[in-house]
mmCIF file of C-alpha atoms in Angstrom:
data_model
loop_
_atom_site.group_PDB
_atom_site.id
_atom_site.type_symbol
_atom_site.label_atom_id
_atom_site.label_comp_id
_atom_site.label_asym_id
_atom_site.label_seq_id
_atom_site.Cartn_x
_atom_site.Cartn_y
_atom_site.Cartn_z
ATOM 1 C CA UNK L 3 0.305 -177.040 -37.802
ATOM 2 C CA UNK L 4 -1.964 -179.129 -36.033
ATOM 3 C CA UNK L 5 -6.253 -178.490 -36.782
ATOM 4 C CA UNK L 6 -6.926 -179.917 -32.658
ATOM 5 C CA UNK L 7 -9.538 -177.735 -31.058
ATOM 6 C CA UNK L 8 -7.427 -175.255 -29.216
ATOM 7 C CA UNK L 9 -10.180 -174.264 -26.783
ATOM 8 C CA UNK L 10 -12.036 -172.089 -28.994
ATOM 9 C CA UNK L 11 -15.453 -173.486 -28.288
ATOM 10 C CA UNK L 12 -19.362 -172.148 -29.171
ATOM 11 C CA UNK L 13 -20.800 -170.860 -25.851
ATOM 12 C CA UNK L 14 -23.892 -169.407 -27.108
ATOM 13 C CA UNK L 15 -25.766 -168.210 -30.277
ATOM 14 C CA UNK L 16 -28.092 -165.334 -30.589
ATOM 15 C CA UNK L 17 -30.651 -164.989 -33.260
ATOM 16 C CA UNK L 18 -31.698 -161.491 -33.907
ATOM 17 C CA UNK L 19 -33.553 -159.241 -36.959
ATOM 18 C CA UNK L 20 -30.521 -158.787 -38.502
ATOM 19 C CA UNK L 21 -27.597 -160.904 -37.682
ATOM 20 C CA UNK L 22 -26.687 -163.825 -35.189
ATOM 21 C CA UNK L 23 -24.198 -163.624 -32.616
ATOM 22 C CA UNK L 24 -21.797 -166.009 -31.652
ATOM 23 C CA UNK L 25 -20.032 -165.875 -28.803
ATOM 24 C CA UNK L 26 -17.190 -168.575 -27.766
ATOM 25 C CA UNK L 27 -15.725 -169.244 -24.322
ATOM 26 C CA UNK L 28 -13.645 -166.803 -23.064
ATOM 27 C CA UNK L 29 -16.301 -163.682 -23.924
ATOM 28 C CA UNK L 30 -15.142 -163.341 -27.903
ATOM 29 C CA UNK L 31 -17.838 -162.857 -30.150
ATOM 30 C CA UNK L 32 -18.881 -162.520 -34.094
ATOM 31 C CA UNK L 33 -21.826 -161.905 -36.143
ATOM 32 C CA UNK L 34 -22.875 -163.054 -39.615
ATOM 33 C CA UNK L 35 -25.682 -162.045 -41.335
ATOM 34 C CA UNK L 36 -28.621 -164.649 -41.421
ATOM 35 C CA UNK L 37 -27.522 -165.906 -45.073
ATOM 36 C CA UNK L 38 -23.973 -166.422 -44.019
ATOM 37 C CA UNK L 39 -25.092 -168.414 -40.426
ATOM 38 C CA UNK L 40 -27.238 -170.588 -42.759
ATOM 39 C CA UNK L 41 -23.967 -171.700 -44.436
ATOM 40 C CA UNK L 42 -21.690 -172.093 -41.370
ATOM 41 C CA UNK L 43 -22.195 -175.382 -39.508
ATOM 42 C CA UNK L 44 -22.134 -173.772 -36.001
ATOM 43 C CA UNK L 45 -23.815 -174.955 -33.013
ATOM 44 C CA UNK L 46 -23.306 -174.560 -28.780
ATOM 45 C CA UNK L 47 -20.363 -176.583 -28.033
ATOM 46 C CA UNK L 48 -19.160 -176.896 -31.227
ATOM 47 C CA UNK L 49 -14.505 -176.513 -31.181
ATOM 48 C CA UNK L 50 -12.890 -174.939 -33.659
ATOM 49 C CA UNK L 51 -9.674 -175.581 -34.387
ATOM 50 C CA UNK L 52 -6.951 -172.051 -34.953
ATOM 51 C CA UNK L 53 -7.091 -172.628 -38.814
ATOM 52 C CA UNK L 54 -10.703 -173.217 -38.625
ATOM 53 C CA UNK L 55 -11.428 -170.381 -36.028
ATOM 54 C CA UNK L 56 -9.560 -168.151 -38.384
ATOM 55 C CA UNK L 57 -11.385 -169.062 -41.024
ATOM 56 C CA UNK L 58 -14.303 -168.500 -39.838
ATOM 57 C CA UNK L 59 -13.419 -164.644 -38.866
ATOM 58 C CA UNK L 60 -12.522 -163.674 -41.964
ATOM 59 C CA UNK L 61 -15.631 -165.130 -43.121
ATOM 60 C CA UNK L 62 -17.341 -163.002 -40.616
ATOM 61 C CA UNK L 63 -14.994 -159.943 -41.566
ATOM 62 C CA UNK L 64 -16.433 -160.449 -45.212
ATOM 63 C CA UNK L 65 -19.877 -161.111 -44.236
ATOM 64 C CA UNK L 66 -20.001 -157.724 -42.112
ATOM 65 C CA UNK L 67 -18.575 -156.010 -45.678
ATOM 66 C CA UNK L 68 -21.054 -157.707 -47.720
ATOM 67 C CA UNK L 69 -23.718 -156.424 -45.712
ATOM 68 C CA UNK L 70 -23.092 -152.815 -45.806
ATOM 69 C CA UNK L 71 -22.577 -152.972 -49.567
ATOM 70 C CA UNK L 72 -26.059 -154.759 -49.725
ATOM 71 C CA UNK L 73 -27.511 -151.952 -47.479
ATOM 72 C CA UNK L 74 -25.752 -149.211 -49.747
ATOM 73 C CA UNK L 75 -26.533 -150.852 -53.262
ATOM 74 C CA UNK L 76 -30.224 -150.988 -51.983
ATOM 75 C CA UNK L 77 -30.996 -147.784 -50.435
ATOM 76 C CA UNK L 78 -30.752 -146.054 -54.172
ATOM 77 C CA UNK L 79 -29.022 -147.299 -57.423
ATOM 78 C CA UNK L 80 -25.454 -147.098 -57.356
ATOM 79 C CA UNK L 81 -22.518 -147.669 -59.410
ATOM 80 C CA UNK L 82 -19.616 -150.444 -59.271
ATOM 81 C CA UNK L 83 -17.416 -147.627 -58.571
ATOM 82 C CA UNK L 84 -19.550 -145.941 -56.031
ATOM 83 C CA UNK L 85 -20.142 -149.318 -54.180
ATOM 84 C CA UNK L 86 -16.305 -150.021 -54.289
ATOM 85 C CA UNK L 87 -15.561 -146.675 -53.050
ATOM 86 C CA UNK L 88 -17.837 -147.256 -49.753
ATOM 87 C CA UNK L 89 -15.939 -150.399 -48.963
ATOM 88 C CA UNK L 90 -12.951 -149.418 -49.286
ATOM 89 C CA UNK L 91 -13.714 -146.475 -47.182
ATOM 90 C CA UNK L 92 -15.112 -149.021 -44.648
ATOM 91 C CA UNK L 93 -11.546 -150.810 -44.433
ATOM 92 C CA UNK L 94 -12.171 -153.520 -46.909
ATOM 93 C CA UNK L 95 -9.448 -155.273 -48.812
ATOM 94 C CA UNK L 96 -9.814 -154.948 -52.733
ATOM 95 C CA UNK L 97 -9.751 -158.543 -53.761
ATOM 96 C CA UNK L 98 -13.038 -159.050 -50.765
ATOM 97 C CA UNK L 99 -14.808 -155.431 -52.325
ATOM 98 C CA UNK L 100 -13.756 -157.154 -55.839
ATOM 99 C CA UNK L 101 -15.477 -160.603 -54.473
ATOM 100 C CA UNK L 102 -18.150 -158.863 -53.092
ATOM 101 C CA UNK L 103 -19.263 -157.094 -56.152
ATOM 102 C CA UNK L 104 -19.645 -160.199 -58.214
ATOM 103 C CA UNK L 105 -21.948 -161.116 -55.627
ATOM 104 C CA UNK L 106 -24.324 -158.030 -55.797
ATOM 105 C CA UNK L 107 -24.095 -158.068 -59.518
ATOM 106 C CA UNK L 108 -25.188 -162.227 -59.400
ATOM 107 C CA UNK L 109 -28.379 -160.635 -57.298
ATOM 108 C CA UNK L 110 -28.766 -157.635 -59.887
ATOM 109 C CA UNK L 111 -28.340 -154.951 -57.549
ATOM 110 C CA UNK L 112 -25.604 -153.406 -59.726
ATOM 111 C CA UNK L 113 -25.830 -152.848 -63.489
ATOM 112 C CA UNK L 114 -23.917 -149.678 -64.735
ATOM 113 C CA UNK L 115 -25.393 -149.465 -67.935
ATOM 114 C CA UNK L 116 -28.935 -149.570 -66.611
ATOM 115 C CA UNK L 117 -27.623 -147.136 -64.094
ATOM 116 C CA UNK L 118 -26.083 -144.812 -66.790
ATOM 117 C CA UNK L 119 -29.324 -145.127 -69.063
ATOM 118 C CA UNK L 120 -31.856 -144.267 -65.982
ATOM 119 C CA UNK L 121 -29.176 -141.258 -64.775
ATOM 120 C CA UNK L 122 -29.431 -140.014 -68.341
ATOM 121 C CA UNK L 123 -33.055 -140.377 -68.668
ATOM 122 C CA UNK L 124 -33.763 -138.638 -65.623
ATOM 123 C CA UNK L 125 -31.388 -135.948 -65.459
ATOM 124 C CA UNK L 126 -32.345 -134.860 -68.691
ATOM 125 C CA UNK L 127 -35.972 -134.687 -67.883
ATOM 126 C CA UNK L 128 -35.926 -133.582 -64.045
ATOM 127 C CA UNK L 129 -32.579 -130.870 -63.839
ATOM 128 C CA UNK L 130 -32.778 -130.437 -68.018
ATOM 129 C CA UNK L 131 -29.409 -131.242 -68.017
ATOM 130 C CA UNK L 132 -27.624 -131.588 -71.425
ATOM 131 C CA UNK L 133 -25.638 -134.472 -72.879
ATOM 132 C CA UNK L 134 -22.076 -132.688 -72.197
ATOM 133 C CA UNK L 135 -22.988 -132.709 -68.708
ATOM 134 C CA UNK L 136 -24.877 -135.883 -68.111
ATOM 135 C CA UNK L 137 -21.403 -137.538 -69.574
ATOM 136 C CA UNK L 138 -19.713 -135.676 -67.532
ATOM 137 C CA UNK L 139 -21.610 -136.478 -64.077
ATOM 138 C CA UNK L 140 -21.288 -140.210 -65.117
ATOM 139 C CA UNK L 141 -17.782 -140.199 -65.498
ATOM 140 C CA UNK L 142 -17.859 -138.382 -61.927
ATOM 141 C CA UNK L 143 -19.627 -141.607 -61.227
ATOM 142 C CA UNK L 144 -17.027 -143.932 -61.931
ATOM 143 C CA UNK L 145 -19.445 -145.115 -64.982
ATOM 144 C CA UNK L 146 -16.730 -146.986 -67.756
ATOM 145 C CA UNK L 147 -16.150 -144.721 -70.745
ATOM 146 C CA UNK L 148 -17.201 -147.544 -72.730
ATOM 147 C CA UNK L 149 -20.617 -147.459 -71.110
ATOM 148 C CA UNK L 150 -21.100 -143.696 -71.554
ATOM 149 C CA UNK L 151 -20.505 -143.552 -74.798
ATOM 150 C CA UNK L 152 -23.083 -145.532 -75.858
ATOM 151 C CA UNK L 153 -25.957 -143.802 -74.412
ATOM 152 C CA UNK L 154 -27.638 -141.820 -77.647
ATOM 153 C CA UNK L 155 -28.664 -138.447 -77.512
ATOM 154 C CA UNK L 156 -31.030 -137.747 -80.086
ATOM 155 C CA UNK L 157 -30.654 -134.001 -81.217
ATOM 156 C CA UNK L 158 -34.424 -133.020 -81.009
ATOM 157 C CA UNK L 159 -34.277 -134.464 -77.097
ATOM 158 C CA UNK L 160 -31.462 -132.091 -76.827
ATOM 159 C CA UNK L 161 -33.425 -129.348 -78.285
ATOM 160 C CA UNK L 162 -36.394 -130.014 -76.576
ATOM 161 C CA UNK L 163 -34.747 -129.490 -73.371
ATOM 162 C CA UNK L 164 -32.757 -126.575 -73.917
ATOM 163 C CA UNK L 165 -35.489 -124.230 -75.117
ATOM 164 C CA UNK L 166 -37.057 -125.421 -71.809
ATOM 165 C CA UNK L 167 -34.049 -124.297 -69.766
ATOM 166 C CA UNK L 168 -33.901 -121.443 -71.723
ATOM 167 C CA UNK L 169 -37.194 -120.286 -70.693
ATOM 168 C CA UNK L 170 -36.840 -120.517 -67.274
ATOM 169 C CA UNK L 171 -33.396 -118.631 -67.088
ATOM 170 C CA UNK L 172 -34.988 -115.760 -69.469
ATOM 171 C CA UNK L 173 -37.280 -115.385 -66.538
ATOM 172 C CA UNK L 174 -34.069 -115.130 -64.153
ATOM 173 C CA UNK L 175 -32.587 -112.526 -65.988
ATOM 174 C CA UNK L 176 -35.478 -110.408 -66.452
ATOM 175 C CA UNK L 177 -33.671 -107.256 -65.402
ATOM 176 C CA UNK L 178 -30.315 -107.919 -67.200
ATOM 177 C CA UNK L 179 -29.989 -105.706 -70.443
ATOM 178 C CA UNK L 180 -30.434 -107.502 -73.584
ATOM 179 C CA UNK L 181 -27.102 -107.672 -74.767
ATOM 180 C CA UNK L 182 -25.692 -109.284 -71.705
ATOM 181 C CA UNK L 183 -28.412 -111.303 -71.379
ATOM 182 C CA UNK L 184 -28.054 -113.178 -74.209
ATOM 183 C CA UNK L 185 -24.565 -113.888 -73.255
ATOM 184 C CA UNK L 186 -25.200 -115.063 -69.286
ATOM 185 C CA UNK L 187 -28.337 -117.223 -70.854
ATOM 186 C CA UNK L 188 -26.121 -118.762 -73.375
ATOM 187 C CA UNK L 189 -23.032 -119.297 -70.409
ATOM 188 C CA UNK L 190 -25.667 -121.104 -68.023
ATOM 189 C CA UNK L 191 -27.145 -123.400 -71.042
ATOM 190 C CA UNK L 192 -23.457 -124.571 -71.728
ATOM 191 C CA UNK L 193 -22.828 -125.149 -68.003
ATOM 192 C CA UNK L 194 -26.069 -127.281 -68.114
ATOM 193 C CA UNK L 195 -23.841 -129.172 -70.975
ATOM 194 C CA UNK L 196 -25.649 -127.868 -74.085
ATOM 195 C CA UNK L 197 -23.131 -127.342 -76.649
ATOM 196 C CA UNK L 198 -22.609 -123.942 -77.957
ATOM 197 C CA UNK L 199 -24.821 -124.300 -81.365
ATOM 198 C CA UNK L 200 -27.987 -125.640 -79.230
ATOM 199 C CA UNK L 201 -27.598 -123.117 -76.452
ATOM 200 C CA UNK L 202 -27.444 -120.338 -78.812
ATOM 201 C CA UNK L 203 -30.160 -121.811 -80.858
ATOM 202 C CA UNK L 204 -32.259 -121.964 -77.389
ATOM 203 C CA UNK L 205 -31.703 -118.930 -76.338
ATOM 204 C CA UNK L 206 -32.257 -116.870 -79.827
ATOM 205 C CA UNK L 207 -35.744 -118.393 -79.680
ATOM 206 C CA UNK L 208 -36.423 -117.687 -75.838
ATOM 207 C CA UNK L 209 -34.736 -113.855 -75.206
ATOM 208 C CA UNK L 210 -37.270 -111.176 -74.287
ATOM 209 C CA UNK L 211 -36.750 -107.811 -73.739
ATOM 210 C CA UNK L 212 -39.072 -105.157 -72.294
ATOM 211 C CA UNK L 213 -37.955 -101.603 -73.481
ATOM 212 C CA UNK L 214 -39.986 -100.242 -70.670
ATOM 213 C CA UNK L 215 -38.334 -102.621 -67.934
ATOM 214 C CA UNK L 216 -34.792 -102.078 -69.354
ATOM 215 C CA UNK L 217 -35.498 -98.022 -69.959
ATOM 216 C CA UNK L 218 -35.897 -97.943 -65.912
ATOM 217 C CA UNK L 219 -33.280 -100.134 -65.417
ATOM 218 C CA UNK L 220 -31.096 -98.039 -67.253
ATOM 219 C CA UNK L 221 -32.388 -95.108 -65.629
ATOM 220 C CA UNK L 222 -31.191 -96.481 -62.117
ATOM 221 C CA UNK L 223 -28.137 -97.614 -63.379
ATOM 222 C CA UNK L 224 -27.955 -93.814 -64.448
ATOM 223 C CA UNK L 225 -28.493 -92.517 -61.917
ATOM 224 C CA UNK L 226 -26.178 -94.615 -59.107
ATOM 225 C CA UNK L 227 -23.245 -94.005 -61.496
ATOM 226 C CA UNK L 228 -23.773 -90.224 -61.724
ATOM 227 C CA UNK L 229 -23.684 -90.678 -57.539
ATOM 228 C CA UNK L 230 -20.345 -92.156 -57.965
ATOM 229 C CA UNK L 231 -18.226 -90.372 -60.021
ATOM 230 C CA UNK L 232 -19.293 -86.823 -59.444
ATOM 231 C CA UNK L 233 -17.595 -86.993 -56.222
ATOM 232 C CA UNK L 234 -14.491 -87.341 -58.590
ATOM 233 C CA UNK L 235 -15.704 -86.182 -61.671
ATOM 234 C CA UNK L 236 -16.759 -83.273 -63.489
ATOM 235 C CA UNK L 237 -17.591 -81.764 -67.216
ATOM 236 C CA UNK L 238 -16.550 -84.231 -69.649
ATOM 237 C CA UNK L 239 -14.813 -86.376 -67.737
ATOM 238 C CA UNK L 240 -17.676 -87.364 -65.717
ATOM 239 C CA UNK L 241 -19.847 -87.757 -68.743
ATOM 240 C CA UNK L 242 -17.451 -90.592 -70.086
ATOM 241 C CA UNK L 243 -17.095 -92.145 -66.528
ATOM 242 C CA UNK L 244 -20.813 -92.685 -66.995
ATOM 243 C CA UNK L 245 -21.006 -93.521 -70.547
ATOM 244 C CA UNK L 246 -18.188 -96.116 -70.065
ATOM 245 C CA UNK L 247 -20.323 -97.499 -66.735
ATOM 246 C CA UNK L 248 -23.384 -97.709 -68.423
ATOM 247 C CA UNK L 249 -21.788 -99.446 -71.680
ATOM 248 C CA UNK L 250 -19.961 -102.338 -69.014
ATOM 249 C CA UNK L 251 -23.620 -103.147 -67.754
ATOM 250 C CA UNK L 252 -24.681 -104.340 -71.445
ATOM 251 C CA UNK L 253 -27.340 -101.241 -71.896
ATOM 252 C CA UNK L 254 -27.689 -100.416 -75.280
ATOM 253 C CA UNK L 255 -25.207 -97.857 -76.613
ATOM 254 C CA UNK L 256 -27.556 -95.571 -78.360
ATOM 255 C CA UNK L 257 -29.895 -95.981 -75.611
ATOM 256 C CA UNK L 258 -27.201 -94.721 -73.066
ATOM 257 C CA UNK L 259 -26.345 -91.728 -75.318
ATOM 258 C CA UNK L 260 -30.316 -90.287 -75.347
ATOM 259 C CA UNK L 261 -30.314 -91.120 -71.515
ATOM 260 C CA UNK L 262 -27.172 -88.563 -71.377
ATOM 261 C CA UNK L 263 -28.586 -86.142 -73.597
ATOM 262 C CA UNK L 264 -31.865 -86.397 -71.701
ATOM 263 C CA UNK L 265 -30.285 -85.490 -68.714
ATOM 264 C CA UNK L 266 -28.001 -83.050 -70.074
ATOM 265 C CA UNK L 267 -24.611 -85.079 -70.746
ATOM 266 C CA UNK L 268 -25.073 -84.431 -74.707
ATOM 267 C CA UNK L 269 -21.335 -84.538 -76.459
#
């Protein structure tokens, strides 16, 4: 094939913030991104041969790529995988998003284990998150398994950050009887990725109860299941209806049974 100029000829070339535009004869036009202009030998009236005008767009097409994964990798840290992901959204081919991520890791823009360390650091501290999940939301991340398993997670961090959940969700269930309670607290420390010996450490040293607050609670509890069932319900049978509604809410067993007797539902 021969490399003549074909009549693809530079007719102008704009300068602007954030990319130059080149148009050629005939109204078709590319940009490049200051960095990438600097590198092409372009100037009005310059031909390009087919080979060399083709060259030249994929350069462009590249450039454009590179650019957005700049923009991305710089707004907040990312991962390789995250970074990858956008591109390929975008349309890119893998070997360019593969070339292109050499390039941002040359400028230090992407460094997974610094990512993973930072992630860990700040989940833990800002969202108390534990290390089940933090490994977890890495992997999410595209992080390599490699990387997220050597992050350390020294047991008294671990600690330290459970009986601080803990004490905030002790708050939230404030109204929940005590023997539920203890069960939802240690559910939501496990789906913060404690493990099941630290959440139930945690939570052992955090519950609170207030007999007076779980007295009325019971009480109201009492008193919407009587409401329910004596539509149905009479004698016995309606005293075990409420016994058996009472005793599914977590209230105290012998606590239900002077409620009943209080009220007159004695066996």
């Amino acid at each position: 094939m021969s490399s003549a100029p074909t009549g693809k000829t530079v007719s102008k070339i704009t300068v602007g913030k954030s990319k130059v535009t080149i148009l050629f004869k005939g109204g078709e036009s590319l940009s490049l991104s200051h960095d990438a202009y600097s590198d092409a030998p372009l100037y009005v009236g310059k031909k390009l041969s087919e080979k060399a005008f083709a060259a030249f767009k994929k350069t462009a097409e590249i450039d454009a790529y590179y650019v957005k994964g700049l923009r991305y990798a710089v707004s907040s840290p990312k991962t390789a995988h995250q970074i990858y992901e956008k591109l390929e959204h975008e349309g890119a081919e893998e070997a360019d998003i593969k070339s292109i991520l050499g390039r941002l890791k040359k400028l230090g823009l992407i460094d997974d284990l610094a990512y993973a360390k930072n992630y860990a650091e700040d989940a833990g501290e800002l969202k108390l998150y534990g290390e089940e999940r933090i490994r977890f939301e890495l992997a999410q991340k595209g992080v390599a398994e490699a990387i997220i398993k050597s992050l350390s997670f020294p047991l008294s961090e671990e600690k330290k950050k459970a009986d601080a959940y803990a004490k905030l969700i002790d708050k939230k269930y404030v109204r929940v009887p005590k023997r539920n309670k203890r069960s939802k607290m240690i559910l939501a420390l496990k789906e913060r990725g404690f493990n099941g010996e630290i959440a139930a450490w945690a939570v052992d040293k955090n519950l609170t109860n207030s007999s007076s607050t779980e007295k009325k609670e019971l009480e109201k509890e009492f008193i919407k299941a009587k409401a329910h069932y004596q539509r149905k319900y009479a004698g016995y049978d309606l005293r075990q209806r409420i016994l058996a509604a009472l005793a599914r809410k977590g209230f105290d067993m012998g606590d239900i049974l002077r409620m009943m007797e209080e009220n007159g539902y004695a066996d």
